[in-house]
mmCIF file with all atom_site columns, C-alpha atoms in Angstrom:
data_model
loop_
_atom_site.group_PDB
_atom_site.id
_atom_site.type_symbol
_atom_site.label_atom_id
_atom_site.label_alt_id
_atom_site.label_comp_id
_atom_site.label_asym_id
_atom_site.label_entity_id
_atom_site.label_seq_id
_atom_site.pdbx_PDB_ins_code
_atom_site.Cartn_x
_atom_site.Cartn_y
_atom_site.Cartn_z
_atom_site.occupancy
_atom_site.B_iso_or_equiv
_atom_site.pdbx_formal_charge
_atom_site.auth_seq_id
_atom_site.auth_comp_id
_atom_site.auth_asym_id
_atom_site.auth_atom_id
_atom_site.pdbx_PDB_model_num
ATOM 1   C CA . GLN A 1 1   ? 3.120   -20.606 -14.268 1.00 63.00 ? 6   GLN A CA 1
ATOM 2   C CA . GLY A 1 2   ? 5.410   -20.344 -17.279 1.00 63.00 ? 7   GLY A CA 1
ATOM 3   C CA . ALA A 1 3   ? 5.357   -16.544 -17.174 1.00 61.00 ? 8   ALA A CA 1
ATOM 4   C CA . ALA A 1 4   ? 6.085   -16.536 -13.446 1.00 60.00 ? 9   ALA A CA 1
ATOM 5   C CA . ASP A 1 5   ? 9.000   -18.924 -13.908 1.00 62.00 ? 10  ASP A CA 1
ATOM 6   C CA . PHE A 1 6   ? 10.326  -16.672 -16.683 1.00 61.00 ? 11  PHE A CA 1
ATOM 7   C CA . ALA A 1 7   ? 10.125  -13.685 -14.322 1.00 60.00 ? 12  ALA A CA 1
ATOM 8   C CA . LEU A 1 8   ? 12.118  -15.618 -11.727 1.00 62.00 ? 13  LEU A CA 1
ATOM 9   C CA . ARG A 1 9   ? 14.940  -16.072 -14.248 1.00 62.00 ? 14  ARG A CA 1
ATOM 10  C CA . ALA A 1 10  ? 15.020  -12.347 -15.110 1.00 60.00 ? 15  ALA A CA 1
ATOM 11  C CA . SER A 1 11  ? 17.984  -10.371 -13.834 1.00 57.00 ? 16  SER A CA 1
ATOM 12  C CA . GLU A 1 12  ? 17.737  -8.873  -10.344 1.00 67.00 ? 17  GLU A CA 1
ATOM 13  C CA . GLY A 1 13  ? 16.382  -5.352  -10.016 1.00 61.00 ? 18  GLY A CA 1
ATOM 14  C CA . GLU A 1 14  ? 13.236  -3.248  -9.957  1.00 67.00 ? 19  GLU A CA 1
ATOM 15  C CA . GLY A 1 15  ? 12.072  -4.612  -13.316 1.00 75.00 ? 20  GLY A CA 1
ATOM 16  C CA . ARG A 1 16  ? 12.144  -8.189  -12.028 1.00 68.00 ? 21  ARG A CA 1
ATOM 17  C CA . LYS A 1 17  ? 10.421  -7.151  -8.831  1.00 76.00 ? 22  LYS A CA 1
ATOM 18  C CA . ALA A 1 18  ? 7.595   -5.376  -10.684 1.00 81.00 ? 23  ALA A CA 1
ATOM 19  C CA . LEU A 1 19  ? 7.236   -8.251  -13.136 1.00 80.00 ? 24  LEU A CA 1
ATOM 20  C CA . LEU A 1 20  ? 6.974   -10.830 -10.331 1.00 80.00 ? 25  LEU A CA 1
ATOM 21  C CA . GLU A 1 21  ? 4.470   -8.745  -8.387  1.00 83.00 ? 26  GLU A CA 1
ATOM 22  C CA . ASN A 1 22  ? 2.259   -8.052  -11.406 1.00 84.00 ? 27  ASN A CA 1
ATOM 23  C CA . LEU A 1 23  ? 2.313   -11.611 -12.728 1.00 84.00 ? 28  LEU A CA 1
ATOM 24  C CA . SER A 1 24  ? 1.596   -13.144 -9.344  1.00 85.00 ? 29  SER A CA 1
ATOM 25  C CA . ARG A 1 25  ? -1.315  -10.763 -8.713  1.00 88.00 ? 30  ARG A CA 1
ATOM 26  C CA . GLN A 1 26  ? -2.829  -11.538 -12.104 1.00 90.00 ? 31  GLN A CA 1
ATOM 27  C CA . TRP A 1 27  ? -2.369  -15.250 -11.528 1.00 89.00 ? 32  TRP A CA 1
ATOM 28  C CA . ALA A 1 28  ? -4.043  -14.931 -8.103  1.00 91.00 ? 33  ALA A CA 1
ATOM 29  C CA . ARG A 1 29  ? -7.084  -13.352 -9.747  1.00 92.00 ? 34  ARG A CA 1
ATOM 30  C CA . ASN A 1 30  ? -7.419  -16.318 -12.106 1.00 92.00 ? 35  ASN A CA 1
ATOM 31  C CA . ASP A 1 31  ? -6.291  -19.215 -9.894  1.00 93.00 ? 36  ASP A CA 1
ATOM 32  C CA . PRO A 1 32  ? -5.485  -18.121 -6.337  1.00 93.00 ? 37  PRO A CA 1
ATOM 33  C CA . GLN A 1 33  ? -4.647  -21.581 -5.010  1.00 92.00 ? 38  GLN A CA 1
ATOM 34  C CA . ALA A 1 34  ? -2.166  -22.341 -7.788  1.00 92.00 ? 39  ALA A CA 1
ATOM 35  C CA . ALA A 1 35  ? -0.503  -18.941 -7.431  1.00 91.00 ? 40  ALA A CA 1
ATOM 36  C CA . LEU A 1 36  ? -0.281  -19.368 -3.670  1.00 92.00 ? 41  LEU A CA 1
ATOM 37  C CA . SER A 1 37  ? 1.174   -22.857 -3.976  1.00 91.00 ? 42  SER A CA 1
ATOM 38  C CA . TRP A 1 38  ? 3.789   -21.617 -6.460  1.00 88.00 ? 43  TRP A CA 1
ATOM 39  C CA . ALA A 1 39  ? 4.758   -18.669 -4.251  1.00 88.00 ? 44  ALA A CA 1
ATOM 40  C CA . GLU A 1 40  ? 4.998   -20.735 -1.079  1.00 87.00 ? 45  GLU A CA 1
ATOM 41  C CA . ASN A 1 41  ? 7.336   -23.178 -2.818  1.00 87.00 ? 46  ASN A CA 1
ATOM 42  C CA . LEU A 1 42  ? 9.767   -20.537 -4.054  1.00 83.00 ? 47  LEU A CA 1
ATOM 43  C CA . PRO A 1 43  ? 13.252  -21.456 -2.843  1.00 80.00 ? 48  PRO A CA 1
ATOM 44  C CA . GLU A 1 44  ? 14.281  -17.965 -1.659  1.00 81.00 ? 49  GLU A CA 1
ATOM 45  C CA . ALA A 1 45  ? 12.556  -16.405 1.369   1.00 81.00 ? 50  ALA A CA 1
ATOM 46  C CA . THR A 1 46  ? 13.165  -12.889 0.022   1.00 79.00 ? 51  THR A CA 1
ATOM 47  C CA . THR A 1 47  ? 11.365  -13.725 -3.211  1.00 81.00 ? 52  THR A CA 1
ATOM 48  C CA . ARG A 1 48  ? 8.503   -15.372 -1.287  1.00 84.00 ? 53  ARG A CA 1
ATOM 49  C CA . ASP A 1 49  ? 8.160   -12.283 0.916   1.00 83.00 ? 54  ASP A CA 1
ATOM 50  C CA . LEU A 1 50  ? 8.171   -10.096 -2.184  1.00 83.00 ? 55  LEU A CA 1
ATOM 51  C CA . VAL A 1 51  ? 5.407   -12.053 -3.942  1.00 86.00 ? 56  VAL A CA 1
ATOM 52  C CA . LEU A 1 52  ? 3.137   -13.275 -1.121  1.00 90.00 ? 57  LEU A CA 1
ATOM 53  C CA . PRO A 1 53  ? 1.859   -9.885  0.178   1.00 89.00 ? 58  PRO A CA 1
ATOM 54  C CA . GLY A 1 54  ? 0.562   -9.011  -3.286  1.00 89.00 ? 59  GLY A CA 1
ATOM 55  C CA . LEU A 1 55  ? -1.039  -12.433 -3.671  1.00 91.00 ? 60  LEU A CA 1
ATOM 56  C CA . ILE A 1 56  ? -2.677  -12.118 -0.274  1.00 93.00 ? 61  ILE A CA 1
ATOM 57  C CA . ALA A 1 57  ? -3.890  -8.599  -1.082  1.00 91.00 ? 62  ALA A CA 1
ATOM 58  C CA . THR A 1 58  ? -5.387  -9.888  -4.329  1.00 93.00 ? 63  THR A CA 1
ATOM 59  C CA . ILE A 1 59  ? -7.136  -12.733 -2.504  1.00 94.00 ? 64  ILE A CA 1
ATOM 60  C CA . ALA A 1 60  ? -8.472  -10.130 -0.038  1.00 93.00 ? 65  ALA A CA 1
ATOM 61  C CA . GLU A 1 61  ? -10.320 -8.423  -2.897  1.00 92.00 ? 66  GLU A CA 1
ATOM 62  C CA . SER A 1 62  ? -12.727 -11.356 -3.036  1.00 91.00 ? 67  SER A CA 1
ATOM 63  C CA . ASP A 1 63  ? -12.216 -13.135 0.307   1.00 93.00 ? 68  ASP A CA 1
ATOM 64  C CA . PRO A 1 64  ? -10.651 -10.995 3.049   1.00 94.00 ? 69  PRO A CA 1
ATOM 65  C CA . ARG A 1 65  ? -11.367 -13.594 5.721   1.00 93.00 ? 70  ARG A CA 1
ATOM 66  C CA . GLU A 1 66  ? -9.325  -16.199 3.828   1.00 93.00 ? 71  GLU A CA 1
ATOM 67  C CA . ALA A 1 67  ? -6.580  -13.668 3.135   1.00 94.00 ? 72  ALA A CA 1
ATOM 68  C CA . ALA A 1 68  ? -6.383  -12.891 6.860   1.00 94.00 ? 73  ALA A CA 1
ATOM 69  C CA . LYS A 1 69  ? -5.555  -16.541 7.537   1.00 92.00 ? 74  LYS A CA 1
ATOM 70  C CA . LEU A 1 70  ? -2.620  -16.329 5.138   1.00 92.00 ? 75  LEU A CA 1
ATOM 71  C CA . VAL A 1 71  ? -0.752  -13.464 6.821   1.00 91.00 ? 76  VAL A CA 1
ATOM 72  C CA . SER A 1 72  ? 0.889   -15.813 9.308   1.00 87.00 ? 77  SER A CA 1
ATOM 73  C CA . ARG A 1 73  ? 2.588   -17.603 6.403   1.00 84.00 ? 78  ARG A CA 1
ATOM 74  C CA . LEU A 1 74  ? 4.781   -14.563 5.825   1.00 86.00 ? 79  LEU A CA 1
ATOM 75  C CA . SER A 1 75  ? 8.151   -14.795 7.516   1.00 81.00 ? 80  SER A CA 1
ATOM 76  C CA . ASN A 1 76  ? 9.017   -11.102 7.330   1.00 83.00 ? 81  ASN A CA 1
ATOM 77  C CA . ALA A 1 77  ? 7.381   -8.506  9.639   1.00 87.00 ? 82  ALA A CA 1
ATOM 78  C CA . GLU A 1 78  ? 7.362   -5.877  6.888   1.00 87.00 ? 83  GLU A CA 1
ATOM 79  C CA . ALA A 1 79  ? 5.645   -8.277  4.480   1.00 87.00 ? 84  ALA A CA 1
ATOM 80  C CA . GLN A 1 80  ? 3.084   -9.113  7.183   1.00 90.00 ? 85  GLN A CA 1
ATOM 81  C CA . ALA A 1 81  ? 2.424   -5.397  7.747   1.00 91.00 ? 86  ALA A CA 1
ATOM 82  C CA . THR A 1 82  ? 1.944   -4.756  4.033   1.00 89.00 ? 87  THR A CA 1
ATOM 83  C CA . ALA A 1 83  ? -0.456  -7.676  3.666   1.00 91.00 ? 88  ALA A CA 1
ATOM 84  C CA . ALA A 1 84  ? -2.404  -6.821  6.835   1.00 94.00 ? 89  ALA A CA 1
ATOM 85  C CA . ALA A 1 85  ? -2.882  -3.208  5.724   1.00 94.00 ? 90  ALA A CA 1
ATOM 86  C CA . ALA A 1 86  ? -4.162  -4.345  2.319   1.00 93.00 ? 91  ALA A CA 1
ATOM 87  C CA . ILE A 1 87  ? -6.544  -6.838  3.907   1.00 95.00 ? 92  ILE A CA 1
ATOM 88  C CA . ALA A 1 88  ? -7.800  -4.260  6.419   1.00 96.00 ? 93  ALA A CA 1
ATOM 89  C CA . GLY A 1 89  ? -8.609  -1.803  3.649   1.00 94.00 ? 94  GLY A CA 1
ATOM 90  C CA . GLN A 1 90  ? -10.446 -4.421  1.614   1.00 93.00 ? 95  GLN A CA 1
ATOM 91  C CA . TRP A 1 91  ? -12.270 -5.960  4.555   1.00 96.00 ? 96  TRP A CA 1
ATOM 92  C CA . ALA A 1 92  ? -13.365 -2.579  5.884   1.00 95.00 ? 97  ALA A CA 1
ATOM 93  C CA . GLY A 1 93  ? -15.355 -2.156  2.684   1.00 93.00 ? 98  GLY A CA 1
ATOM 94  C CA . SER A 1 94  ? -17.510 -5.208  3.389   1.00 93.00 ? 99  SER A CA 1
ATOM 95  C CA . ASP A 1 95  ? -17.283 -5.941  7.131   1.00 96.00 ? 100 ASP A CA 1
ATOM 96  C CA . PRO A 1 96  ? -15.344 -3.340  9.129   1.00 96.00 ? 101 PRO A CA 1
ATOM 97  C CA . GLN A 1 97  ? -16.394 -4.863  12.459  1.00 95.00 ? 102 GLN A CA 1
ATOM 98  C CA . ALA A 1 98  ? -14.833 -8.222  11.556  1.00 96.00 ? 103 ALA A CA 1
ATOM 99  C CA . ALA A 1 99  ? -11.719 -6.486  10.233  1.00 96.00 ? 104 ALA A CA 1
ATOM 100 C CA . SER A 1 100 ? -11.381 -4.458  13.424  1.00 95.00 ? 105 SER A CA 1
ATOM 101 C CA . LYS A 1 101 ? -11.703 -7.583  15.593  1.00 95.00 ? 106 LYS A CA 1
ATOM 102 C CA . TRP A 1 102 ? -9.017  -9.320  13.550  1.00 95.00 ? 107 TRP A CA 1
ATOM 103 C CA . LEU A 1 103 ? -6.683  -6.333  13.810  1.00 94.00 ? 108 LEU A CA 1
ATOM 104 C CA . ALA A 1 104 ? -7.212  -6.025  17.557  1.00 91.00 ? 109 ALA A CA 1
ATOM 105 C CA . SER A 1 105 ? -5.438  -9.379  17.915  1.00 90.00 ? 110 SER A CA 1
ATOM 106 C CA . PHE A 1 106 ? -2.235  -7.966  16.402  1.00 91.00 ? 111 PHE A CA 1
ATOM 107 C CA . PRO A 1 107 ? 0.572   -6.965  18.764  1.00 91.00 ? 112 PRO A CA 1
ATOM 108 C CA . GLU A 1 108 ? 1.369   -3.268  19.022  1.00 92.00 ? 113 GLU A CA 1
ATOM 109 C CA . GLY A 1 109 ? 3.852   -2.198  16.372  1.00 91.00 ? 114 GLY A CA 1
ATOM 110 C CA . LYS A 1 110 ? 4.300   -0.806  12.859  1.00 90.00 ? 115 LYS A CA 1
ATOM 111 C CA . GLY A 1 111 ? 2.187   -3.512  11.240  1.00 91.00 ? 116 GLY A CA 1
ATOM 112 C CA . ARG A 1 112 ? -0.770  -2.884  13.500  1.00 94.00 ? 117 ARG A CA 1
ATOM 113 C CA . GLN A 1 113 ? -0.400  0.874   12.992  1.00 95.00 ? 118 GLN A CA 1
ATOM 114 C CA . GLN A 1 114 ? -0.442  0.524   9.206   1.00 95.00 ? 119 GLN A CA 1
ATOM 115 C CA . ALA A 1 115 ? -3.419  -1.819  9.329   1.00 95.00 ? 120 ALA A CA 1
ATOM 116 C CA . PHE A 1 116 ? -5.395  0.462   11.685  1.00 97.00 ? 121 PHE A CA 1
ATOM 117 C CA . GLU A 1 117 ? -4.694  3.398   9.382   1.00 96.00 ? 122 GLU A CA 1
ATOM 118 C CA . SER A 1 118 ? -5.870  1.424   6.348   1.00 96.00 ? 123 SER A CA 1
ATOM 119 C CA . LEU A 1 119 ? -9.005  0.301   8.184   1.00 97.00 ? 124 LEU A CA 1
ATOM 120 C CA . MET A 1 120 ? -9.857  3.882   9.180   1.00 96.00 ? 125 MET A CA 1
ATOM 121 C CA . ASN A 1 121 ? -9.212  5.269   5.708   1.00 95.00 ? 126 ASN A CA 1
ATOM 122 C CA . ARG A 1 122 ? -11.848 2.929   4.292   1.00 95.00 ? 127 ARG A CA 1
ATOM 123 C CA . TRP A 1 123 ? -14.290 2.697   7.199   1.00 96.00 ? 128 TRP A CA 1
ATOM 124 C CA . SER A 1 124 ? -14.509 6.446   7.778   1.00 95.00 ? 129 SER A CA 1
ATOM 125 C CA . GLN A 1 125 ? -15.591 6.884   4.159   1.00 93.00 ? 130 GLN A CA 1
ATOM 126 C CA . SER A 1 126 ? -18.511 4.499   4.397   1.00 93.00 ? 131 SER A CA 1
ATOM 127 C CA . ASP A 1 127 ? -19.612 4.936   8.029   1.00 95.00 ? 132 ASP A CA 1
ATOM 128 C CA . PRO A 1 128 ? -17.756 7.642   9.959   1.00 95.00 ? 133 PRO A CA 1
ATOM 129 C CA . TYR A 1 129 ? -20.106 7.359   12.930  1.00 95.00 ? 134 TYR A CA 1
ATOM 130 C CA . GLU A 1 130 ? -19.407 3.647   13.547  1.00 96.00 ? 135 GLU A CA 1
ATOM 131 C CA . ALA A 1 131 ? -15.718 4.166   12.812  1.00 96.00 ? 136 ALA A CA 1
ATOM 132 C CA . GLY A 1 132 ? -15.663 6.854   15.505  1.00 96.00 ? 137 GLY A CA 1
ATOM 133 C CA . VAL A 1 133 ? -17.481 4.606   17.962  1.00 96.00 ? 138 VAL A CA 1
ATOM 134 C CA . TRP A 1 134 ? -14.844 1.912   17.421  1.00 96.00 ? 139 TRP A CA 1
ATOM 135 C CA . LEU A 1 135 ? -12.038 4.441   17.841  1.00 95.00 ? 140 LEU A CA 1
ATOM 136 C CA . GLY A 1 136 ? -13.526 5.396   21.188  1.00 94.00 ? 141 GLY A CA 1
ATOM 137 C CA . THR A 1 137 ? -13.031 1.820   22.426  1.00 95.00 ? 142 THR A CA 1
ATOM 138 C CA . LEU A 1 138 ? -9.299  1.704   21.704  1.00 94.00 ? 143 LEU A CA 1
ATOM 139 C CA . PRO A 1 139 ? -6.752  2.081   24.477  1.00 94.00 ? 144 PRO A CA 1
ATOM 140 C CA . GLN A 1 140 ? -4.103  4.775   24.155  1.00 93.00 ? 145 GLN A CA 1
ATOM 141 C CA . GLY A 1 141 ? -1.137  3.751   22.052  1.00 94.00 ? 146 GLY A CA 1
ATOM 142 C CA . GLU A 1 142 ? 0.601   4.167   18.727  1.00 94.00 ? 147 GLU A CA 1
ATOM 143 C CA . SER A 1 143 ? -1.963  2.123   16.799  1.00 95.00 ? 148 SER A CA 1
ATOM 144 C CA . ARG A 1 144 ? -4.809  4.203   18.164  1.00 96.00 ? 149 ARG A CA 1
ATOM 145 C CA . ASP A 1 145 ? -2.891  7.363   17.279  1.00 96.00 ? 150 ASP A CA 1
ATOM 146 C CA . ALA A 1 146 ? -2.445  6.110   13.699  1.00 95.00 ? 151 ALA A CA 1
ATOM 147 C CA . ALA A 1 147 ? -6.151  5.279   13.443  1.00 96.00 ? 152 ALA A CA 1
ATOM 148 C CA . VAL A 1 148 ? -7.243  8.628   14.905  1.00 96.00 ? 153 VAL A CA 1
ATOM 149 C CA . THR A 1 149 ? -4.896  10.481  12.568  1.00 95.00 ? 154 THR A CA 1
ATOM 150 C CA . ALA A 1 150 ? -6.394  8.711   9.547   1.00 95.00 ? 155 ALA A CA 1
ATOM 151 C CA . PHE A 1 151 ? -9.923  9.281   10.834  1.00 96.00 ? 156 PHE A CA 1
ATOM 152 C CA . ALA A 1 152 ? -9.387  12.997  11.508  1.00 94.00 ? 157 ALA A CA 1
ATOM 153 C CA . ARG A 1 153 ? -7.798  13.435  8.084   1.00 92.00 ? 158 ARG A CA 1
ATOM 154 C CA . ARG A 1 154 ? -10.866 11.839  6.473   1.00 93.00 ? 159 ARG A CA 1
ATOM 155 C CA . ILE A 1 155 ? -13.530 13.814  8.325   1.00 94.00 ? 160 ILE A CA 1
ATOM 156 C CA . VAL A 1 156 ? -11.874 17.243  8.498   1.00 91.00 ? 161 VAL A CA 1
ATOM 157 C CA . SER A 1 157 ? -13.609 18.528  5.353   1.00 89.00 ? 162 SER A CA 1
ATOM 158 C CA . SER A 1 158 ? -17.085 17.424  6.440   1.00 91.00 ? 163 SER A CA 1
ATOM 159 C CA . ASP A 1 159 ? -16.761 18.025  10.198  1.00 92.00 ? 164 ASP A CA 1
ATOM 160 C CA . PRO A 1 160 ? -13.722 20.161  11.089  1.00 91.00 ? 165 PRO A CA 1
ATOM 161 C CA . GLN A 1 161 ? -14.783 20.532  14.721  1.00 92.00 ? 166 GLN A CA 1
ATOM 162 C CA . ALA A 1 162 ? -15.004 16.769  15.276  1.00 93.00 ? 167 ALA A CA 1
ATOM 163 C CA . ALA A 1 163 ? -11.681 16.281  13.445  1.00 91.00 ? 168 ALA A CA 1
ATOM 164 C CA . ALA A 1 164 ? -10.043 18.813  15.778  1.00 91.00 ? 169 ALA A CA 1
ATOM 165 C CA . GLN A 1 165 ? -11.494 17.077  18.851  1.00 93.00 ? 170 GLN A CA 1
ATOM 166 C CA . TRP A 1 166 ? -10.218 13.708  17.664  1.00 94.00 ? 171 TRP A CA 1
ATOM 167 C CA . ALA A 1 167 ? -6.809  15.189  16.884  1.00 91.00 ? 172 ALA A CA 1
ATOM 168 C CA . GLU A 1 168 ? -6.587  16.451  20.466  1.00 92.00 ? 173 GLU A CA 1
ATOM 169 C CA . SER A 1 169 ? -6.954  12.864  21.696  1.00 93.00 ? 174 SER A CA 1
ATOM 170 C CA . ILE A 1 170 ? -3.765  11.720  19.925  1.00 92.00 ? 175 ILE A CA 1
ATOM 171 C CA . GLY A 1 171 ? -1.294  10.673  22.608  1.00 91.00 ? 176 GLY A CA 1
ATOM 172 C CA . ASN A 1 172 ? 1.909   11.348  20.666  1.00 85.00 ? 177 ASN A CA 1
ATOM 173 C CA . GLN A 1 173 ? 2.619   15.076  21.006  1.00 87.00 ? 178 GLN A CA 1
ATOM 174 C CA . ASN A 1 174 ? 4.470   15.392  17.676  1.00 85.00 ? 179 ASN A CA 1
ATOM 175 C CA . LEU A 1 175 ? 1.763   13.549  15.792  1.00 85.00 ? 180 LEU A CA 1
ATOM 176 C CA . ARG A 1 176 ? -0.951  15.584  17.526  1.00 84.00 ? 181 ARG A CA 1
ATOM 177 C CA . ASP A 1 177 ? 0.793   18.866  16.643  1.00 82.00 ? 182 ASP A CA 1
ATOM 178 C CA . HIS A 1 178 ? 1.262   17.751  13.048  1.00 83.00 ? 183 HIS A CA 1
ATOM 179 C CA . ARG A 1 179 ? -2.409  16.746  12.730  1.00 78.00 ? 184 ARG A CA 1
ATOM 180 C CA . ARG A 1 180 ? -3.532  20.025  14.327  1.00 76.00 ? 185 ARG A CA 1
ATOM 181 C CA . HIS A 1 181 ? -1.338  22.046  11.958  1.00 77.00 ? 186 HIS A CA 1
ATOM 182 C CA . ALA A 1 182 ? -2.560  20.106  8.904   1.00 75.00 ? 187 ALA A CA 1
ATOM 183 C CA . ASP A 1 183 ? -6.206  20.612  9.919   1.00 65.00 ? 188 ASP A CA 1
ATOM 184 C CA . GLU A 1 184 ? -5.701  24.345  10.503  1.00 70.00 ? 189 GLU A CA 1
ATOM 185 C CA . HIS A 1 185 ? -3.951  24.716  7.160   1.00 68.00 ? 190 HIS A CA 1
ATOM 186 C CA . ARG A 1 186 ? -6.765  22.856  5.426   1.00 65.00 ? 191 ARG A CA 1
ATOM 187 C CA . ARG A 1 187 ? -9.440  25.091  6.964   1.00 59.00 ? 192 ARG A CA 1
ATOM 188 C CA . HIS A 1 188 ? -7.738  28.331  5.828   1.00 58.00 ? 193 HIS A CA 1
#
């Protein structure tokens, strides 16, 4: 805690930010509850929202289910999105079905898009078939488009035809055209 308190007294700037993030992550690896308690009791909301996503992401490395419960403690939508994406990526490595169910409860928006993309990046590496089955259950929308984009990007080298078919299902015309162009460029 002494090192973290020292970092809090450092002058504002990128150095302080990096120091706080690194110290809090290391502390969370050694004593997650103490690090979490310290971060939640920080007097400034901006500092809390700077430190908590990294702590939550570190907790997700060993216990994504517990980390998922902590996201609601973040007051800032951007901090929630960052933490959710980190959790989704970690959780997808051990239980992508549980991660996908958790993410389905999120409202449509940037945070859900980032988390879906993170989930697909990880899940499509370990089990592209099941990841594709899950994608097929999603309703049209920006989050689905983000997930499909990530999925197509992952599978294009092993199955360019399937990647092209998935890219065609992207609802956003600009995103679909970009994905199509990227896949064509990659094949040539």
